[in-house]
């Protein structure tokens, strides 16, 4: 299995609080992605990174920020969590984009109450 | 909006039957991939087809790609109960993003 881990795996937080999710890889892959998965919407791209300190927005980036200070870590931050951000969040890594397969973490189930 | 859209949203078949899922996308692509997700788990890569390929096989999987119609299909032959999962197509959308569709939920009844 590819070395990719997400933490925490589950989190319950209150509306308005900041939350940071971590994605850690041991594969030295260049690309890292954050997705959210909601019923009826499939996987939607939040942000992605194509290198250290190189990030860009996906289709649902409002309310989220990311940072990648090291190759192995990609952090997703909800500055002020809202109930609409209750979701399952997946991190993925790939060596190249679209040419080689992407490997997924096990997901983080976030509930904002 | 999402690059890939799978059709149908849900599919229920009997064991031994074939399952066909379709994916349509909007922009030019370099490659298209199919992934599988078992309930509550991360996605797992199944097969990749390049934009200059028309058909590709892997075991019981057959993928076709029609770039003129911007569509792809995934055929699972002789389905098994263990094939029950959601299936997603993903494209690079001609960029550095990896974009997924909404998925097809396949149920294979024993």
CSV table of C-alpha atoms in Angstrom, one decimal:
chain,number,residue,atom,x,y,z
A,1,UNK,CA,0.0,0.0,0.0
A,2,UNK,CA,1.1,3.5,-0.8
A,3,UNK,CA,2.3,5.4,2.2
A,4,UNK,CA,-0.3,8.0,2.7
A,5,UNK,CA,-2.0,8.8,6.1
A,6,UNK,CA,-4.6,11.2,7.1
A,7,UNK,CA,-5.1,12.6,10.6
A,8,UNK,CA,-7.4,12.8,12.4
A,9,UNK,CA,-9.7,10.0,11.0
A,10,UNK,CA,-12.7,11.5,12.8
A,11,UNK,CA,-13.4,14.9,14.3
A,12,UNK,CA,-16.3,16.7,15.7
A,13,UNK,CA,-16.0,20.4,16.0
A,14,UNK,CA,-18.1,23.4,16.8
A,15,UNK,CA,-19.2,26.0,14.3
A,16,UNK,CA,-16.7,28.9,14.1
A,17,UNK,CA,-13.7,27.0,15.3
A,18,UNK,CA,-10.6,26.5,13.2
A,19,UNK,CA,-9.8,23.0,12.1
A,20,UNK,CA,-6.7,21.5,10.4
A,21,UNK,CA,-6.5,18.2,8.7
A,22,UNK,CA,-3.2,16.6,7.8
A,23,UNK,CA,-2.1,14.5,5.0
A,24,UNK,CA,1.3,12.8,5.2
A,25,UNK,CA,3.0,10.8,2.5
A,26,UNK,CA,6.2,8.8,2.4
A,27,UNK,CA,6.2,8.3,-1.4
A,28,UNK,CA,7.9,11.6,-2.3
A,29,UNK,CA,5.1,12.2,-4.9
A,30,UNK,CA,4.9,15.7,-6.3
A,31,UNK,CA,1.2,16.1,-6.5
A,32,UNK,CA,-1.2,16.2,-3.5
A,33,UNK,CA,-4.9,16.8,-3.5
A,34,UNK,CA,-7.7,17.4,-1.0
A,35,UNK,CA,-11.2,16.4,-1.9
A,36,UNK,CA,-14.5,16.4,-0.1
A,37,UNK,CA,-17.1,13.7,-0.7
A,38,UNK,CA,-20.8,14.3,-0.1
A,39,UNK,CA,-23.8,12.3,-1.1
A,40,UNK,CA,-24.9,13.2,-4.6
A,41,UNK,CA,-21.8,15.2,-5.4
A,42,UNK,CA,-19.1,12.5,-5.7
A,43,UNK,CA,-15.6,13.8,-5.1
A,44,UNK,CA,-15.0,17.5,-5.4
A,45,UNK,CA,-11.5,19.0,-5.6
A,46,UNK,CA,-10.8,21.6,-2.9
A,47,UNK,CA,-7.2,22.5,-3.4
A,48,UNK,CA,-4.2,20.8,-4.8
A,49,UNK,CA,-0.4,21.1,-4.7
A,50,UNK,CA,2.1,20.6,-7.5
A,51,UNK,CA,5.2,21.1,-5.3
A,52,UNK,CA,6.5,22.6,-2.1
A,53,UNK,CA,4.7,25.9,-1.6
A,54,UNK,CA,3.0,25.5,-4.9
A,55,UNK,CA,-0.8,25.2,-4.5
A,56,UNK,CA,-3.9,26.1,-6.4
A,57,UNK,CA,-7.6,26.1,-6.0
A,58,UNK,CA,-10.1,23.5,-7.0
A,59,UNK,CA,-13.8,23.8,-7.6
A,60,UNK,CA,-14.9,24.2,-4.0
A,61,UNK,CA,-12.1,26.2,-2.3
A,62,UNK,CA,-14.2,28.8,-0.5
A,63,UNK,CA,-13.7,28.6,3.2
A,64,UNK,CA,-10.6,26.4,2.9
A,65,UNK,CA,-6.9,27.1,2.8
A,66,UNK,CA,-3.9,24.8,2.4
A,67,UNK,CA,-0.2,24.8,3.0
A,68,UNK,CA,2.6,22.6,1.9
A,69,UNK,CA,5.9,23.5,3.5
A,70,UNK,CA,7.4,20.0,3.0
A,71,UNK,CA,7.0,17.5,0.2
A,72,UNK,CA,5.5,15.0,2.6
A,73,UNK,CA,2.8,17.1,4.3
A,74,UNK,CA,-0.2,18.8,2.9
A,75,UNK,CA,-2.4,20.6,5.4
A,76,UNK,CA,-6.1,21.6,4.9
A,77,UNK,CA,-7.4,24.3,7.2
A,78,UNK,CA,-11.0,25.4,7.7
A,79,UNK,CA,-10.5,28.9,9.2
A,80,UNK,CA,-13.9,29.0,10.7
A,81,UNK,CA,-15.8,25.8,10.4
A,82,UNK,CA,-19.5,25.9,9.2
A,83,UNK,CA,-22.1,23.1,9.1
A,84,UNK,CA,-21.9,23.0,5.3
A,85,UNK,CA,-18.3,21.8,5.7
A,86,UNK,CA,-19.5,18.6,7.4
A,87,UNK,CA,-18.2,16.0,5.0
A,88,UNK,CA,-15.7,13.2,4.4
A,89,UNK,CA,-12.3,14.6,3.3
A,90,UNK,CA,-9.9,12.6,1.3
A,91,UNK,CA,-6.3,13.3,0.5
A,92,UNK,CA,-4.7,11.8,-2.6
A,93,UNK,CA,-1.1,11.7,-4.0
A,94,UNK,CA,0.3,11.1,-7.4
A,95,UNK,CA,3.7,11.1,-9.0
A,96,UNK,CA,2.3,12.9,-12.1
A,97,UNK,CA,-1.1,14.2,-12.9
A,98,UNK,CA,-3.4,11.9,-14.9
A,99,UNK,CA,-0.5,9.8,-16.2
A,100,UNK,CA,0.1,7.7,-13.1
A,101,UNK,CA,-2.4,6.5,-10.6
A,102,UNK,CA,-3.4,8.4,-7.6
A,103,UNK,CA,-3.3,6.9,-4.2
A,104,UNK,CA,-5.9,7.8,-1.6
A,105,UNK,CA,-5.8,8.1,2.1
A,106,UNK,CA,-8.5,6.5,4.3
A,107,UNK,CA,-10.5,9.7,4.7
A,108,UNK,CA,-11.4,12.0,7.6
A,109,UNK,CA,-14.9,12.3,8.7
A,110,UNK,CA,-15.5,15.8,9.9
A,111,UNK,CA,-18.7,16.8,11.6
A,112,UNK,CA,-19.4,20.5,12.4
A,113,UNK,CA,-22.1,21.0,15.0
B,1,UNK,CA,-18.5,22.1,-12.4
B,2,UNK,CA,-17.1,18.7,-12.3
B,3,UNK,CA,-15.2,17.5,-15.3
B,4,UNK,CA,-16.5,13.9,-15.3
B,5,UNK,CA,-20.1,12.8,-15.1
B,6,UNK,CA,-21.0,9.1,-14.7
B,7,UNK,CA,-24.1,7.5,-15.9
B,8,UNK,CA,-26.2,5.8,-14.5
B,9,UNK,CA,-26.0,7.1,-10.9
B,10,UNK,CA,-27.0,3.7,-9.6
B,11,UNK,CA,-27.0,0.2,-11.2
B,12,UNK,CA,-28.3,-3.0,-9.7
B,13,UNK,CA,-27.6,-6.3,-11.4
B,14,UNK,CA,-27.5,-10.1,-10.7
B,15,UNK,CA,-24.2,-11.9,-10.2
B,16,UNK,CA,-22.9,-13.1,-13.5
B,17,UNK,CA,-24.3,-10.3,-15.5
B,18,UNK,CA,-22.2,-7.6,-17.2
B,19,UNK,CA,-22.2,-4.0,-15.8
B,20,UNK,CA,-21.6,-1.0,-18.0
B,21,UNK,CA,-21.0,2.5,-16.7
B,22,UNK,CA,-20.5,5.6,-18.7
B,23,UNK,CA,-18.5,8.8,-18.2
B,24,UNK,CA,-18.7,12.0,-20.0
B,25,UNK,CA,-16.3,14.9,-19.7
B,26,UNK,CA,-16.1,18.5,-20.9
B,27,UNK,CA,-12.6,19.5,-21.9
B,28,UNK,CA,-9.7,17.9,-23.7
B,29,UNK,CA,-7.9,15.4,-21.7
B,30,UNK,CA,-4.5,13.6,-21.8
B,31,UNK,CA,-5.8,10.5,-20.0
B,32,UNK,CA,-8.8,9.1,-18.3
B,33,UNK,CA,-8.8,6.8,-15.3
B,34,UNK,CA,-11.4,4.7,-13.5
B,35,UNK,CA,-11.4,4.2,-9.8
B,36,UNK,CA,-13.4,2.0,-7.4
B,37,UNK,CA,-14.5,2.9,-3.9
B,38,UNK,CA,-15.8,0.4,-1.4
B,39,UNK,CA,-18.2,1.8,1.1
B,40,UNK,CA,-16.4,4.3,3.4
B,41,UNK,CA,-13.0,3.7,2.1
B,42,UNK,CA,-10.5,5.5,-0.1
B,43,UNK,CA,-10.6,5.2,-3.9
B,44,UNK,CA,-8.5,2.5,-5.6
B,45,UNK,CA,-7.2,2.8,-9.1
B,46,UNK,CA,-8.5,0.3,-11.7
B,47,UNK,CA,-7.3,1.3,-15.1
B,48,UNK,CA,-6.0,4.2,-17.1
B,49,UNK,CA,-6.6,4.8,-20.8
B,50,UNK,CA,-4.6,7.4,-22.8
B,51,UNK,CA,-6.3,9.8,-25.1
B,52,UNK,CA,-4.8,8.1,-28.2
B,53,UNK,CA,-6.2,4.7,-27.1
B,54,UNK,CA,-9.7,3.5,-28.0
B,55,UNK,CA,-10.0,0.4,-25.8
B,56,UNK,CA,-8.1,-1.2,-23.0
B,57,UNK,CA,-8.6,-4.5,-21.1
B,58,UNK,CA,-7.6,-5.5,-17.6
B,59,UNK,CA,-8.9,-8.9,-16.4
B,60,UNK,CA,-12.7,-8.6,-16.3
B,61,UNK,CA,-12.5,-4.8,-17.0
B,62,UNK,CA,-12.9,-3.3,-20.5
B,63,UNK,CA,-12.6,0.5,-20.9
B,64,UNK,CA,-13.4,2.4,-24.1
B,65,UNK,CA,-12.6,6.0,-24.9
B,66,UNK,CA,-14.2,8.2,-27.6
B,67,UNK,CA,-12.5,11.5,-27.6
B,68,UNK,CA,-14.8,12.9,-30.3
B,69,UNK,CA,-17.8,12.3,-28.0
B,70,UNK,CA,-15.8,13.1,-24.9
B,71,UNK,CA,-17.0,9.9,-23.3
B,72,UNK,CA,-15.7,6.7,-21.8
B,73,UNK,CA,-17.3,3.5,-20.7
B,74,UNK,CA,-16.3,0.8,-18.1
B,75,UNK,CA,-17.6,-2.7,-18.6
B,76,UNK,CA,-17.3,-5.3,-15.9
B,77,UNK,CA,-17.9,-8.7,-17.2
B,78,UNK,CA,-19.3,-11.7,-15.3
B,79,UNK,CA,-19.9,-9.5,-12.2
B,80,UNK,CA,-19.5,-10.8,-8.7
B,81,UNK,CA,-21.0,-9.7,-5.4
B,82,UNK,CA,-17.5,-8.5,-4.5
B,83,UNK,CA,-17.8,-5.9,-7.3
B,84,UNK,CA,-20.4,-4.0,-5.3
B,85,UNK,CA,-18.9,-0.6,-5.0
B,86,UNK,CA,-19.0,2.9,-6.4
B,87,UNK,CA,-17.0,3.6,-9.6
B,88,UNK,CA,-15.6,6.9,-10.6
B,89,UNK,CA,-13.9,8.3,-13.7
B,90,UNK,CA,-11.2,10.9,-13.3
B,91,UNK,CA,-9.5,13.2,-15.8
B,92,UNK,CA,-6.7,15.6,-15.8
B,93,UNK,CA,-8.9,18.1,-17.6
B,94,UNK,CA,-5.8,19.1,-19.6
B,95,UNK,CA,-4.3,20.7,-16.5
B,96,UNK,CA,-2.6,19.7,-13.3
B,97,UNK,CA,-5.8,19.0,-11.6
B,98,UNK,CA,-7.2,15.5,-11.1
B,99,UNK,CA,-11.0,15.8,-11.3
B,100,UNK,CA,-13.5,13.2,-10.5
B,101,UNK,CA,-17.2,12.7,-11.4
B,102,UNK,CA,-20.1,11.9,-9.1
B,103,UNK,CA,-19.8,8.2,-9.5
B,104,UNK,CA,-21.9,5.2,-10.3
B,105,UNK,CA,-23.1,3.0,-7.4
B,106,UNK,CA,-23.1,-0.6,-8.5
B,107,UNK,CA,-24.9,-3.3,-6.6
B,108,UNK,CA,-24.3,-6.9,-7.6
B,109,UNK,CA,-26.9,-9.2,-6.1
B,110,UNK,CA,-25.9,-12.8,-5.2
